[in-house]
Amino acid sequence: MSCPHLESIARLSAPKLSQSVHREECTQCFDSQDLPPGIEVCLSCFNGACSEPLKHHAQTHIQRSGHHYTLNVKRKPKPSSQRTQGDEPPAKMTKLAIVGDREEDRYETSTVVKCWACEPEKGRELPEAVAEPKIKSLVDGVMHSLSSARQSEVKSWEEEITPCEHTLTLDQSITFPIPASGLAQCASCDLKENLWLCLTCGSLGCGRQQFGGTGGNGHGLEHWRSTRHPVSVKLGTITPEGGADVYCYACDDPKSDPEVAAHLASFGINVQTLSKTEKTMTELQIEQNLKYDFSLTSEGGQAIEPLFGPGLTGLANLGNSCYIASTLQALFSLHAFQARYNPPSSTPDHALTCPEPLPASCIECQLRKIAYGLLSGRYAVPRGHVSGYVPHAQSSLSLSPPQAQSQAEGRDREMYQEKEKREFQVGLRPSGLKELVGRGHAEFGTMRQQDAEEFFGWLVEFVRRDARKFGERAHEDDATRIFTYALEQRLQCSSCGGVRYRVDNTDILSIPIPSVERAQSEPTKDEQKKWREVDLIKCVEMVLGEEDIDGWVCSVCQTGVRGVKYARFKSFPQVLVVHAKKFQLVNWVPTKLDVPLVLPPGDVLEFGEAHLGRGISPGETALPEDAVPAPTLPTFDATAMAQLEGMGFPTVRAQKALLATGNRDAETAMEWLFQHMEDPDIDAPIVLEGGKGQGAPEPAAEQVALIQDMGFTMAQGKKALRETGGDMERAVEWLFSHPDDMGDELSSGSVSAPSVHTQAKELPDTTGVPVRYRLKAFVSHKGPSVHSGHYVAHVRIPVPVRVGEKEEEEEEWVFFNDEKVVKADEESVRELKGLAYLYFFERV
């Protein structure tokens, strides 16, 4: 029977270049086109949804949108052809870049148009539809467009290397020919490989062992320390095209030298006659990462077997996305995130009431997608297991926090405990979350490596901003509240003895890491062991310790005095996130210092009365608040004022018009005047009210609307723009740093703020002591640079263990390295725990 809706389908438009086509994966779960049911691509909005009965994502989209026509897309691998003797081996990967292989060479793809108006349950297949030229063109447009997944893979993984001031201003003090290739050796030892040529004086020194790959004693580094000659080039990496491995010791990073050929010519080296004979640092780093990924071994040298099951799902690397994967693994090991984003099936389905038109634009949908993917166990299967498909009847659908379900499916249990050699997982691709969270962000919207701590903070704020945007979510549990605590800061004048207290809510405890090099009597070739160990609790106490502030102007003394400042916890969070500040500025250059931290016994932190702030105490005198400066009129655009007054407008009207239009231009102000000519107070003098932002130009309506789109109120948007002179970026930062300022006059500073020792708002979480925290997860960074390297996560997870005839659960450390999930051996836990970058401590 022919479908009566073919004409309606033919009238649909093919996707535009700016539209995302979600044909590879469901936007609400990780079911993909490689699974037996395939993906239903909406032919109206190009949303991708699975038709799996228990999740009903396709049916839900059709019901909510009224879009009844889809393109079912299925894909399966072509039979692999074995390489016969005499065939060339595949090219070895030397750069982590997206390779332009063709999908049609590896997969067979089938498509069929479906009408859900005819068959609402499963959609009627219309194989004859493509006979209609317009429908055929529509299908071709969907299949040939750049998919949403591929849009995030247009940049390479390769580390971005740029020139620096030292390579651009290199001064070559001594020039002379160096020995020919094969005859040159280190000036301080007998090494003839891994040699670095100082481009200032021509000295040859061997590299550091972990950088050179073939051994090294660090004499090139010693040369830099003794001479301060910053730039060296690695011999053997020079190519006729002028490529070379250049390192700046002053910046402590790989750099490029635009004039490397001329600089090498000073030492008798003609780059046109050279060929590359050694691996570059990028190639060595890639090779090290590949070996690190695929040669996971235990203390005894045995290969560590992969793990599978609920809560043991890996995340594939999208290209420098390990900072996302490691952070998500840590977050979704926490009970609050599991309960909030992977609720029991009895709770209402968010997909039915989602206020966003498409799930790909909803952070709630994307976090639920991540939670279901990581916790259900549905996708935690070996690489060759039917493309990762596990029917619902065979998998555990949730992980009941804080322990895994005791009645897990037998198949999952066997997969977890089986000891034979297994493949790793394919890993879930968090491309939807990455694209949404990074949309418009200068850093997280790129494919470059980013800071895991900064991403954690941005994700928390992104979720809270979304909650403010949709007020109906206010009654729901905010999972991010588990990180919030209040920090009390006390400032005392050393002259008059007056004190001032301030309480701020924050989510991360950033601790300084003192770096003390080992003495010369403790030589070591291991860069990670050149620093002395530091107790983590001592670093925490450094945050709470006293600090002198010279030149501080006391509001009573009215002169510069020495202020003494210290901090205490005003309340304690459910989960304490500790950020070890390993990336520090050394000689104004961002540098990573792998200072080992020593955690307390049992990985337990304990805080007592000495760590708790009690506010102003009897006998202390509170300092008055600093006087608010008298408001003044802003500086008006002289040209615009002259034009408006030249048209006959009174000065006060011209000023009011420029104030109301953001001090833009005469034309915009004149339009405002024509619309407000009849205002009764149009000629009244401008009244300036107290407060920093009062008297500033009225923010532009477009700017206020943009801030409202972020979830803030009109009053908040206007005040933030007034406080920051109309700068959008600074206004958003101001809003995040003043979350309790509603933009009204009471919070604007026009009246005295309440005394800081009397709490105007409820403190987050607990104020009782003692309070104890136990380490739940930690994120580590591997690599020497802030611009490269690799993030991994360790999580303490309940796993099934057979004890005699019974099966019980014990907490074990599990190692998450992108898609590779293995039981962590004790040695790696001990080592990486001390070198971690982010710690997640749960209150016990």
Tab-separated table of N, CA, C and O in Angstrom, residues 14 100 114 174 217 251 269 350 429 438 485 559 650 729:
chain	number	residue	atom	x	y	z
A	14	ALA	N	16.651	19.834	2.076
A	14	ALA	CA	17.887	19.164	2.475
A	14	ALA	C	18.612	20.004	3.519
A	14	ALA	O	18.387	21.218	3.624
A	100	GLY	N	42.255	11.003	6.300
A	100	GLY	CA	41.131	11.117	5.393
A	100	GLY	C	40.774	9.814	4.706
A	100	GLY	O	40.715	9.760	3.481
A	114	LYS	N	11.175	6.347	6.273
A	114	LYS	CA	10.084	5.781	7.081
A	114	LYS	C	9.047	6.861	7.380
A	114	LYS	O	9.402	8.025	7.625
A	174	ILE	N	78.929	33.045	18.955
A	174	ILE	CA	80.088	32.314	18.432
A	174	ILE	C	79.610	31.435	17.281
A	174	ILE	O	78.589	30.762	17.380
A	217	ASN	N	71.889	12.104	29.379
A	217	ASN	CA	72.334	12.451	30.720
A	217	ASN	C	72.007	13.890	31.099
A	217	ASN	O	72.462	14.385	32.117
A	251	CYS	N	61.651	28.902	28.075
A	251	CYS	CA	60.200	28.680	28.104
A	251	CYS	C	59.855	27.282	28.588
A	251	CYS	O	58.701	27.012	28.947
A	269	ILE	N	76.180	24.130	8.738
A	269	ILE	CA	75.165	23.114	8.423
A	269	ILE	C	74.273	23.629	7.308
A	269	ILE	O	73.596	24.654	7.453
A	350	HIS	N	12.827	12.859	31.447
A	350	HIS	CA	13.091	14.248	31.072
A	350	HIS	C	12.828	14.480	29.590
A	350	HIS	O	12.411	15.580	29.201
A	429	ARG	N	31.747	8.150	22.719
A	429	ARG	CA	32.274	9.407	22.191
A	429	ARG	C	31.446	10.569	22.752
A	429	ARG	O	30.316	10.792	22.302
A	438	GLY	N	31.311	23.516	24.893
A	438	GLY	CA	32.344	24.358	24.305
A	438	GLY	C	31.829	25.370	23.315
A	438	GLY	O	32.608	26.169	22.786
A	485	TYR	N	31.187	25.063	49.297
A	485	TYR	CA	31.447	25.312	50.717
A	485	TYR	C	31.713	26.799	50.897
A	485	TYR	O	31.955	27.534	49.925
A	559	THR	N	45.121	55.265	56.260
A	559	THR	CA	46.484	55.311	55.760
A	559	THR	C	46.954	53.899	55.461
A	559	THR	O	46.340	52.915	55.890
A	650	PRO	N	18.150	70.037	23.877
A	650	PRO	CA	18.798	70.549	25.090
A	650	PRO	C	19.871	69.576	25.582
A	650	PRO	O	19.814	68.372	25.329
A	729	GLU	N	32.078	40.326	28.115
A	729	GLU	CA	32.871	39.266	28.729
A	729	GLU	C	33.072	39.522	30.216
A	729	GLU	O	32.887	38.633	31.049
